mmCIF file of C-alpha atoms and ligand atoms in Angstrom:
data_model
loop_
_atom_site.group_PDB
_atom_site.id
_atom_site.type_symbol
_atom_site.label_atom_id
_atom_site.label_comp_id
_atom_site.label_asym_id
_atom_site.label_seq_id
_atom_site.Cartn_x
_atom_site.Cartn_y
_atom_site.Cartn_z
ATOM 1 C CA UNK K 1 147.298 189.805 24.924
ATOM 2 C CA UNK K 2 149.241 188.076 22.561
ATOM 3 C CA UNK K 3 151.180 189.880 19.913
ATOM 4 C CA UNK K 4 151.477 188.868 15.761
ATOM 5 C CA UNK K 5 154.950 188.878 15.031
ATOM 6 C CA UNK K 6 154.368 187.883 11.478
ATOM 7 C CA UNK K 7 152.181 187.114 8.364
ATOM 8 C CA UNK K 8 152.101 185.595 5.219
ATOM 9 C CA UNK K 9 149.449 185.391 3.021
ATOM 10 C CA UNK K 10 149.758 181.870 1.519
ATOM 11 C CA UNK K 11 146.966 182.319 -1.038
ATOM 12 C CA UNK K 12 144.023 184.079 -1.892
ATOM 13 C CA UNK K 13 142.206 183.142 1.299
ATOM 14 C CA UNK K 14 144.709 181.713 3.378
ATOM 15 C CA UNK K 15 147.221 183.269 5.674
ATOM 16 C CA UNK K 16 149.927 182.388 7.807
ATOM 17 C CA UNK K 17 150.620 184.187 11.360
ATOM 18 C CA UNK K 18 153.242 184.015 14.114
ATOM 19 C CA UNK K 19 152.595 184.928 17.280
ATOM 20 C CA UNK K 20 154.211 185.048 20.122
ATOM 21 C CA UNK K 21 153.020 182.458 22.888
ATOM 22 C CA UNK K 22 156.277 181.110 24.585
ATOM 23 C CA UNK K 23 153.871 179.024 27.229
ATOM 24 C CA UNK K 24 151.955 177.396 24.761
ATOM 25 C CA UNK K 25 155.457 177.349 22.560
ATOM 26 C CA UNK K 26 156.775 175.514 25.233
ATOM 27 C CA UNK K 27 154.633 172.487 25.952
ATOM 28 C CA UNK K 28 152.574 171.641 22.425
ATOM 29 C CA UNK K 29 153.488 169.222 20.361
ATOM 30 C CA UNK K 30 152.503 168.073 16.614
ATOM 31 C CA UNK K 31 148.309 167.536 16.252
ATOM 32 C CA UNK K 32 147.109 169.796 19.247
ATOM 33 C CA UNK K 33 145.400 172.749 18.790
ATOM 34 C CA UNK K 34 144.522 176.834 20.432
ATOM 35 C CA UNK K 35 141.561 178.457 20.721
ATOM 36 C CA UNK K 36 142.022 181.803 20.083
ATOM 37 C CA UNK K 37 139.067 185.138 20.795
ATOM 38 C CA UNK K 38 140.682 188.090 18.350
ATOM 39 C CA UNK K 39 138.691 190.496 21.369
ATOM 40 C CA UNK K 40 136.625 189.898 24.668
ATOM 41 C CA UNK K 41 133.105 190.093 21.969
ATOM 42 C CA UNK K 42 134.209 187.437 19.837
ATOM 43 C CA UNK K 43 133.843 183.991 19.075
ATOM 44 C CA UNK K 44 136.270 180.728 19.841
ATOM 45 C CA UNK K 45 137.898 179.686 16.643
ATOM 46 C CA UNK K 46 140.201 176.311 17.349
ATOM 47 C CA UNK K 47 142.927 176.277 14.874
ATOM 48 C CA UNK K 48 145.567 173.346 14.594
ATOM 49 C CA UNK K 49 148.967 174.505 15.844
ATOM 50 C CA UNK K 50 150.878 174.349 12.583
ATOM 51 C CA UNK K 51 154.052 174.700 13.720
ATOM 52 C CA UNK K 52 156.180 176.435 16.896
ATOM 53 C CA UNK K 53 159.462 177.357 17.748
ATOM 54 C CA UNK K 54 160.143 176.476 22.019
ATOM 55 C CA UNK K 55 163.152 178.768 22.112
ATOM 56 C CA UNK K 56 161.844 181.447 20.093
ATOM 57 C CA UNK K 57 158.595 181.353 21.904
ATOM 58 C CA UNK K 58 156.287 181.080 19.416
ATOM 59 C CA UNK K 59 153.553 179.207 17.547
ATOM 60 C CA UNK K 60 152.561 179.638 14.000
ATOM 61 C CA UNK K 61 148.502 179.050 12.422
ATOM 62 C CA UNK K 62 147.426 178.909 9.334
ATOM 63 C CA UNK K 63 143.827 179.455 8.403
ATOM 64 C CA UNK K 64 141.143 179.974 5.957
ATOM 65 C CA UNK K 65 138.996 182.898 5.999
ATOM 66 C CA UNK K 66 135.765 181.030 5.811
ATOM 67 C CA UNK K 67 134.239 182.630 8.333
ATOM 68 C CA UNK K 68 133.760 186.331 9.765
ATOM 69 C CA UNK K 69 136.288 185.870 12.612
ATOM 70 C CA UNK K 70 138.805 184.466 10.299
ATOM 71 C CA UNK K 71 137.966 187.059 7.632
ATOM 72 C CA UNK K 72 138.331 189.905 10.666
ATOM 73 C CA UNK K 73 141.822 188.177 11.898
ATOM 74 C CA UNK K 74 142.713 188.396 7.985
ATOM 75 C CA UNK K 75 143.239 191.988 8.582
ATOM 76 C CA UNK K 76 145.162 192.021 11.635
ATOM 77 C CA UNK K 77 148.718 192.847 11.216
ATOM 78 C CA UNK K 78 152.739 192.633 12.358
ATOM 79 C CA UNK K 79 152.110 194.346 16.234
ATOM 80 C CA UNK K 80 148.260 193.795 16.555
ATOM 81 C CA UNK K 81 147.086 191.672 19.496
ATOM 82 C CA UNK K 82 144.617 188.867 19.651
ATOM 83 C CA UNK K 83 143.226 188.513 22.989
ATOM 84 C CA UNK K 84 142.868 185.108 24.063
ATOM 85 C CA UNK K 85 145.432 182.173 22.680
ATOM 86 C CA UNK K 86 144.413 179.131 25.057
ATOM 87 C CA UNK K 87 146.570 175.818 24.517
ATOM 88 C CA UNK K 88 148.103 173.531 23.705
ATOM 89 C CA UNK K 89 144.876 171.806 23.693
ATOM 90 C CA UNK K 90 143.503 168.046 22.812
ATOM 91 C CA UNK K 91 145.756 165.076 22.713
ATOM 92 C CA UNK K 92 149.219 164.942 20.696
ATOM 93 C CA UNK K 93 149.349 162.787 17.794
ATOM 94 C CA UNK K 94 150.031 158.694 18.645
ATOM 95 C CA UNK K 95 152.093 158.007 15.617
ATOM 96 C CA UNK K 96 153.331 155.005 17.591
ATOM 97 C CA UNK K 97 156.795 153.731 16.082
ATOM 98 C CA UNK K 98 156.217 153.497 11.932
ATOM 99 C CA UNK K 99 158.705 152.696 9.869
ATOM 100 C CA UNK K 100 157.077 154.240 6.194
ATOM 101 C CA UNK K 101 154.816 156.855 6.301
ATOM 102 C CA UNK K 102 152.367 158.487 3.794
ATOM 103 C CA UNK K 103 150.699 161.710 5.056
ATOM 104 C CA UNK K 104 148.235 163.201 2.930
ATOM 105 C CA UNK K 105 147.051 166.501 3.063
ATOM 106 C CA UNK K 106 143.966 168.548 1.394
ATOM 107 C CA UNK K 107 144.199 172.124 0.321
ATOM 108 C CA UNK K 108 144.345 174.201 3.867
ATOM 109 C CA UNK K 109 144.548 170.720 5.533
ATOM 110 C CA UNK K 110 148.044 171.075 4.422
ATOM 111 C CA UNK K 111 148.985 173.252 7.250
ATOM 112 C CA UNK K 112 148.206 170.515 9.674
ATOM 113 C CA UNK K 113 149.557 167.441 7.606
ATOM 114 C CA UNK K 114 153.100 169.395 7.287
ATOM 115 C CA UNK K 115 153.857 169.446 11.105
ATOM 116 C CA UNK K 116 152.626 165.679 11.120
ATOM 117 C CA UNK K 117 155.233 165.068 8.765
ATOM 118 C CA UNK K 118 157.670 167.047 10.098
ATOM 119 C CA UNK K 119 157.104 165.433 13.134
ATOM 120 C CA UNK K 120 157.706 161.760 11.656
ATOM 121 C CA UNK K 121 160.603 162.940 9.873
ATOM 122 C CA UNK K 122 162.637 163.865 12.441
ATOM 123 C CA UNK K 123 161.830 160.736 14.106
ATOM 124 C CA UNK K 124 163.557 159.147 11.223
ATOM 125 C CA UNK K 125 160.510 157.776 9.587
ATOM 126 C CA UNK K 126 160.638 157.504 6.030
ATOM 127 C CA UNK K 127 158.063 159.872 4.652
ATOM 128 C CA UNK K 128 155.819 160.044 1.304
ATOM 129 C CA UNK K 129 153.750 162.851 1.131
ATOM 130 C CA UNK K 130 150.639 163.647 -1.098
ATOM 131 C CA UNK K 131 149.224 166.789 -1.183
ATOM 132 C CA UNK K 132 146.032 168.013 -3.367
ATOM 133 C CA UNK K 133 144.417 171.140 -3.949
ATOM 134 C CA UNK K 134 142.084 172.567 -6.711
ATOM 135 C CA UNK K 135 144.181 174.377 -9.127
ATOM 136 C CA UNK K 136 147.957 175.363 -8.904
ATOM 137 C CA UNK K 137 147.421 179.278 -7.788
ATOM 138 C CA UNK K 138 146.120 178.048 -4.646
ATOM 139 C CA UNK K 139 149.205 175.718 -3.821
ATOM 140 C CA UNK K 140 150.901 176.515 -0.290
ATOM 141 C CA UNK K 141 153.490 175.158 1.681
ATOM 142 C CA UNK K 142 155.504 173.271 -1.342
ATOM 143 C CA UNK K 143 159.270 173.543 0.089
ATOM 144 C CA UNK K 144 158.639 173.193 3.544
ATOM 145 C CA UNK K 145 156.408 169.561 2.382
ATOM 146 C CA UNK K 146 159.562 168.642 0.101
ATOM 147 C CA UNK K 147 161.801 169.417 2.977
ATOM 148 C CA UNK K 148 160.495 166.843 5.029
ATOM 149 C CA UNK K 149 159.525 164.089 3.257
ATOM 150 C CA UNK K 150 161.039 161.426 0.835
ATOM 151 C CA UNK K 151 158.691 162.336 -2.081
ATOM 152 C CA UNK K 152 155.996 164.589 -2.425
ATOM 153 C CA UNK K 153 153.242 164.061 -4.975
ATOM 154 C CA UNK K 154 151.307 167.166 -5.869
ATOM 155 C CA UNK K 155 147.917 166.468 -7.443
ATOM 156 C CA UNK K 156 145.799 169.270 -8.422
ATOM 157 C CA UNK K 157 141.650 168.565 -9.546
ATOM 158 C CA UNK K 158 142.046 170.423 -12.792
ATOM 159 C CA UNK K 159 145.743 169.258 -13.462
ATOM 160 C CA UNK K 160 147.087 172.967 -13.793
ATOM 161 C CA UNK K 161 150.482 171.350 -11.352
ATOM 162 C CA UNK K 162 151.432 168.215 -10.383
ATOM 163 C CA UNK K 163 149.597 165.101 -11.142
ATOM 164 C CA UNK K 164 145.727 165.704 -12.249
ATOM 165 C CA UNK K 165 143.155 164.017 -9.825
ATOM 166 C CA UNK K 166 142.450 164.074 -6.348
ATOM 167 C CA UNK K 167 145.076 162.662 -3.538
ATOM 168 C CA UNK K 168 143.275 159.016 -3.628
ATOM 169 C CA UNK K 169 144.316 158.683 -6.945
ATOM 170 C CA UNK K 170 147.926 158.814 -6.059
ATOM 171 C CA UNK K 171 147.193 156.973 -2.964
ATOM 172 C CA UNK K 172 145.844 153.946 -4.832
ATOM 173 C CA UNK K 173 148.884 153.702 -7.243
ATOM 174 C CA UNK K 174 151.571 154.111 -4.379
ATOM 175 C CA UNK K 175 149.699 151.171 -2.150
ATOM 176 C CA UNK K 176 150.230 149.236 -4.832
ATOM 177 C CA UNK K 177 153.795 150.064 -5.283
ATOM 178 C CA UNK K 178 155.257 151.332 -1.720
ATOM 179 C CA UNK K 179 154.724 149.430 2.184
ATOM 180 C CA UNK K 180 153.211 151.402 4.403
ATOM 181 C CA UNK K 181 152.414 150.853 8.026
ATOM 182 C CA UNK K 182 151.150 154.574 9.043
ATOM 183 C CA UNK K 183 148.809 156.706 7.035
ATOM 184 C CA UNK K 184 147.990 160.386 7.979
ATOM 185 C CA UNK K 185 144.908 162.221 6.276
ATOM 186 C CA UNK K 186 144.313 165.557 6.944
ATOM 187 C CA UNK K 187 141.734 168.126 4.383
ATOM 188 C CA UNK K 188 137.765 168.055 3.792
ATOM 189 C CA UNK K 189 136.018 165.500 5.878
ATOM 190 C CA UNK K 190 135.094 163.781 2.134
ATOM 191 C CA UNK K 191 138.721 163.266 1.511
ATOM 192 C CA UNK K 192 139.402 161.889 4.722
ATOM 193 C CA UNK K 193 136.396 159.042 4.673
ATOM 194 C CA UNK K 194 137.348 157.948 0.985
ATOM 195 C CA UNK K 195 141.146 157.807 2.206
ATOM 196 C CA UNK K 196 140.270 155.622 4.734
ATOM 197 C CA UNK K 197 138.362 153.585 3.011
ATOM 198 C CA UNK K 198 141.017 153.276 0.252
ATOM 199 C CA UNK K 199 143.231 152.339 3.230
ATOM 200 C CA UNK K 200 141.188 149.909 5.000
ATOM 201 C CA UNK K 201 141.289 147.040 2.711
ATOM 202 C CA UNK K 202 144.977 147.481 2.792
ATOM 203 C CA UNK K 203 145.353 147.104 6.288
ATOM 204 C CA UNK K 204 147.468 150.403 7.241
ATOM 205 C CA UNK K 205 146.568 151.995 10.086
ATOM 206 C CA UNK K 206 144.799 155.291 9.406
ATOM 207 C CA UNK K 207 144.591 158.832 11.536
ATOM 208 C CA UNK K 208 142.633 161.447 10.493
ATOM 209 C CA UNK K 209 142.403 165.152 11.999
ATOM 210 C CA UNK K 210 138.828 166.235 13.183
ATOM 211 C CA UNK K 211 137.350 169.597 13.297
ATOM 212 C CA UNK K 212 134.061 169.459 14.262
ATOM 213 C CA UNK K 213 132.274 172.550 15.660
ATOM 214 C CA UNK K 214 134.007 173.250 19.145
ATOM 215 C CA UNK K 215 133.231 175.873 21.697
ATOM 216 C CA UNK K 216 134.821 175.693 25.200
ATOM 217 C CA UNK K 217 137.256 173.037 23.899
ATOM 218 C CA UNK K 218 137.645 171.462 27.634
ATOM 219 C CA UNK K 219 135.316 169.028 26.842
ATOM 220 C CA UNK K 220 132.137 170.438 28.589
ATOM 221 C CA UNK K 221 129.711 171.355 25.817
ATOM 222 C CA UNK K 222 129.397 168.953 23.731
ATOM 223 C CA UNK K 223 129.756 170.615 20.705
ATOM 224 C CA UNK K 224 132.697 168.819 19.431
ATOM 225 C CA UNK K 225 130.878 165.189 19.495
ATOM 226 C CA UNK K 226 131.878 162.674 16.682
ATOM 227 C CA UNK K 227 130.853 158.814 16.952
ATOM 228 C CA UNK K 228 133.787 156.629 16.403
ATOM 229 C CA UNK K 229 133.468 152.565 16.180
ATOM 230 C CA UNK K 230 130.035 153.373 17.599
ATOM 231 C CA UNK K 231 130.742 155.513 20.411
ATOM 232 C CA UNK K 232 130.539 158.636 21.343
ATOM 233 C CA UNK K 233 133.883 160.841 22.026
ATOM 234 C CA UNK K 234 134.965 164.644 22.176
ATOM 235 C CA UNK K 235 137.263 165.758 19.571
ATOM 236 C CA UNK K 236 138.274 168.031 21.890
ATOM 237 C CA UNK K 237 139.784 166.220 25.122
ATOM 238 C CA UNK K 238 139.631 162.431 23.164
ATOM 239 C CA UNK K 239 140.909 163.858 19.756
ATOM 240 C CA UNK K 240 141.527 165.660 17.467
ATOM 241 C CA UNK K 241 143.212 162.959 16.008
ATOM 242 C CA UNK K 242 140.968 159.186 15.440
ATOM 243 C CA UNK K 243 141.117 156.264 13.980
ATOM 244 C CA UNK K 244 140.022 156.976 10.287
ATOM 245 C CA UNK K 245 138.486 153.561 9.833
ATOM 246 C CA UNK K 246 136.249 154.172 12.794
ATOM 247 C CA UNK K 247 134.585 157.467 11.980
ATOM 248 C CA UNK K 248 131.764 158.146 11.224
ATOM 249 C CA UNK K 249 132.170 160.816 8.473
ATOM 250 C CA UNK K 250 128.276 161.462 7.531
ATOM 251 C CA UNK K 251 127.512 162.534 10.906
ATOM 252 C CA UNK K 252 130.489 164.682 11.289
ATOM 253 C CA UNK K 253 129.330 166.279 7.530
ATOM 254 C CA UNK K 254 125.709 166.816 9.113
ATOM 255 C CA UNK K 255 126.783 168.591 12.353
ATOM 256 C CA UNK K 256 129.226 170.976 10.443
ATOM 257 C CA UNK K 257 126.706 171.841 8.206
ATOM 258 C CA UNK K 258 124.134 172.953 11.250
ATOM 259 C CA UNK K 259 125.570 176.616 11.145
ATOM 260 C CA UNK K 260 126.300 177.661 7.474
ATOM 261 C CA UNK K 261 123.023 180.086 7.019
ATOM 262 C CA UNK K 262 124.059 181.768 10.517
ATOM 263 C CA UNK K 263 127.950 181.630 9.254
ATOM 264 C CA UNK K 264 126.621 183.234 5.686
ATOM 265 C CA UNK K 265 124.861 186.066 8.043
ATOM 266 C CA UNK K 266 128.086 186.791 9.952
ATOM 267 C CA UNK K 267 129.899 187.312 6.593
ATOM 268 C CA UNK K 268 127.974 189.514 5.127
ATOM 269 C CA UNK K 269 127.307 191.550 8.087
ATOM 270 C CA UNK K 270 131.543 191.741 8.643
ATOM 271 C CA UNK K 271 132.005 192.726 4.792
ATOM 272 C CA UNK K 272 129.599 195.290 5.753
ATOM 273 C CA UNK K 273 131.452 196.811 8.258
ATOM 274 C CA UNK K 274 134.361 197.055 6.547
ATOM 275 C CA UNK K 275 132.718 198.485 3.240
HETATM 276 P P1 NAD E 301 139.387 171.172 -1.259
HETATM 277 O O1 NAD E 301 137.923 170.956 -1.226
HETATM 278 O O2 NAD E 301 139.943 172.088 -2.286
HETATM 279 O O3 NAD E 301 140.080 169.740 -1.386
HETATM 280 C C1 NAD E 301 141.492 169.603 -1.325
HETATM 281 C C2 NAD E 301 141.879 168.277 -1.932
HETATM 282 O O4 NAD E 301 141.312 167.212 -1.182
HETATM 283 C C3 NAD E 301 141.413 168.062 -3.352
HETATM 284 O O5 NAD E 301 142.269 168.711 -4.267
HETATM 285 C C4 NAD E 301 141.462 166.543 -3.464
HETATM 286 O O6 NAD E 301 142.750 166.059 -3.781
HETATM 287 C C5 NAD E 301 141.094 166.116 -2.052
HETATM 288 N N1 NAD E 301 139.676 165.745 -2.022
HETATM 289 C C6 NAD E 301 138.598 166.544 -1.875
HETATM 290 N N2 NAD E 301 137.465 165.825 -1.944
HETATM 291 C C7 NAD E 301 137.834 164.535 -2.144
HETATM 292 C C8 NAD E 301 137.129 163.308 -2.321
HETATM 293 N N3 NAD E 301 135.799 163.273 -2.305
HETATM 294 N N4 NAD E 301 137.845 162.188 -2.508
HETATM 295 C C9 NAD E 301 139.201 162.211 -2.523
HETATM 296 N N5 NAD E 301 139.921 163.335 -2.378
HETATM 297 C C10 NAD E 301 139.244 164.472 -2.194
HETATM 298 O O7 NAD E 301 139.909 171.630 0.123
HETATM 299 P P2 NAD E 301 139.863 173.123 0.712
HETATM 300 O O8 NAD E 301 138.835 173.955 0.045
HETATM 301 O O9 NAD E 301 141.233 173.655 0.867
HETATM 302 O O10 NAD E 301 139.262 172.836 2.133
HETATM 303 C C11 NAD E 301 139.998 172.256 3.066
HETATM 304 C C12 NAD E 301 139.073 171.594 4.034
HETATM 305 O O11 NAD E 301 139.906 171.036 5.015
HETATM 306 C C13 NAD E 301 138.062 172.478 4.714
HETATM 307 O O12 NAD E 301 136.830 171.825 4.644
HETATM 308 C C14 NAD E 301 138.554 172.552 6.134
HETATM 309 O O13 NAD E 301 137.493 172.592 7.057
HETATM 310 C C15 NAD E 301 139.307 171.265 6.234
HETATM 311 N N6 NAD E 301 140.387 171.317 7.212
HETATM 312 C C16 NAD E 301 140.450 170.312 8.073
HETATM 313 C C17 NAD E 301 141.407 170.350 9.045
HETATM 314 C C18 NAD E 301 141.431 169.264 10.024
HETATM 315 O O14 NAD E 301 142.033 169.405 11.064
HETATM 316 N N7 NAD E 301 140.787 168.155 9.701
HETATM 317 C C19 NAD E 301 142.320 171.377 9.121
HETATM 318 C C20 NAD E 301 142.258 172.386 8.178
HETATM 319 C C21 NAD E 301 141.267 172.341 7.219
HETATM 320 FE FE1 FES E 302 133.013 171.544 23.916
HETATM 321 FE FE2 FES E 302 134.611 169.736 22.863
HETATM 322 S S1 FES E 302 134.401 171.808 22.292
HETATM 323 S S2 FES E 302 133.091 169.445 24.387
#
């Protein structure tokens, strides 16, 4: 069993937990991911490590409660247990050896893009950061993004903080102005293909973070399949991390989507329980 030592609710529907995990705290590094199984009924929800401490023994995820296991784990406290915490999984992040960085994350796709940056900061990469979300009330993780980059551009959709517009917007302007030779995208799968293809003509290498449906996450089901530059790979055991020019972001969109009325069902049945 694996104890919460901590939580923070970062927003309305996201929240931020420590747990104690000093094996997985030991070995994982920025971009891999847990599965975790809140009790021996439920189902495997991957979530990107978001960040750890090795001496502490610990490993911190953020998540969204989009679902009924994440709206059930919402409710967990400080002292609960979650039964199964399985990791570090998938393939650290290949940042290779940049010199300028811009890492962009997407509303809850912050919580993975932060680490990334961290990560490239203390390699002493310069770092840009651009992170969007809808409206300013659901903004999360603002000092610990200014703490590790250069810059950090805030856009919000409906301009209520930061700059309005979405992250591209910012991304065009700054390619324009800034040299880049390592971009990061993390957020909806929509924000990652138009990144990349603002990217692309620019020439700047491009990784994006998948999260595909996954279920064993050892790369036997096949339920994490995405087809990048035409072939087929496992975001699980080959990922999560591709090339973001080479995805194929339509598919990806269609798989995701191949739950939602069963995912709907779950919710409602949970908010039931709980009534
Ligand atoms: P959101 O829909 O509110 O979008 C966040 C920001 O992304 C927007 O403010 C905008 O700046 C940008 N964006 C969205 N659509 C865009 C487009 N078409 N073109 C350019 N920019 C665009 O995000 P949310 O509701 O917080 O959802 C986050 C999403 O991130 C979820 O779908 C979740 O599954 C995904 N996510 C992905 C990972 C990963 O590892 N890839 C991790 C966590 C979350
Ligand atoms: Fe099963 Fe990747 S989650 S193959």
């Amino acid at each position: 069993m694996y104890r919460i030592l901590d939580k923070r609710r970062l927003n309305d529907q996201v929240v931020q937990m420590t747990v104690d995990a000093p094996f997985i705290a030991r070995k994982v590094q920025a971009g891999q991911f847990i599965i975790l199984r809140i009790d021996e009924r439920g189902e495997r929800i991957p979530l990107t490590v978001a960040d750890f401490d090795r001496a502490a023994g610990t490993v911190t995820i953020i998540f969204q409660t989009v679902g009924a296991t994440t709206q059930r784990l919402a409710t967990f406290e400080p002292g609960d247990e979650i039964a199964d915490f399985v990791g570090p999984l998938g393939r650290p992040t290949e940042f290779g050896a940049p010199k300028k960085a811009v890492v962009i994350g997407g509303g809850v796709g912050c919580a993975i893009a932060y680490p990334q940056a961290k990560a490239l900061h203390e390699m002493g990469v310069s770092v840009d950061m651009i992170a969007g979300f809808r409206s300013k009330d659901i903004v999360i993780l603002e000092p610990e993004m200014r703490a590790v980059s250069n810059h950090l551009y805030l856009t919000t959709d409906d301009g209520s903080y930061g700059e309005k517009g979405f992250v591209t917007d910012v991304l065009k302007r700054l390619l324009t102005e800034e040299s880049y030779d390592l971009c990061i995208a993390i957020g909806p799968i929509p924000m990652m293909k138009f990144v990349s293809k603002t990217t692309e003509p620019a020439g700047v290498k491009t990784l994006v973070s998948l999260n595909p449906i996954m279920i064993d996450g050892t790369g036997m089901c096949g339920g994490c399949r995405v087809t990048v530059g035409g072939e087929v790979k496992f975001a699980c055991v080959d990922g999560p991390d591709f090339d973001g020019h080479l995805v194929d972001y339509d598919e990806l969109m269609r798989r995701n989507s191949f739950y939602r009325d069963e995912e709907a069902h779950a919710c409602r049945l949970e908010a039931q329980i709980h009534d």
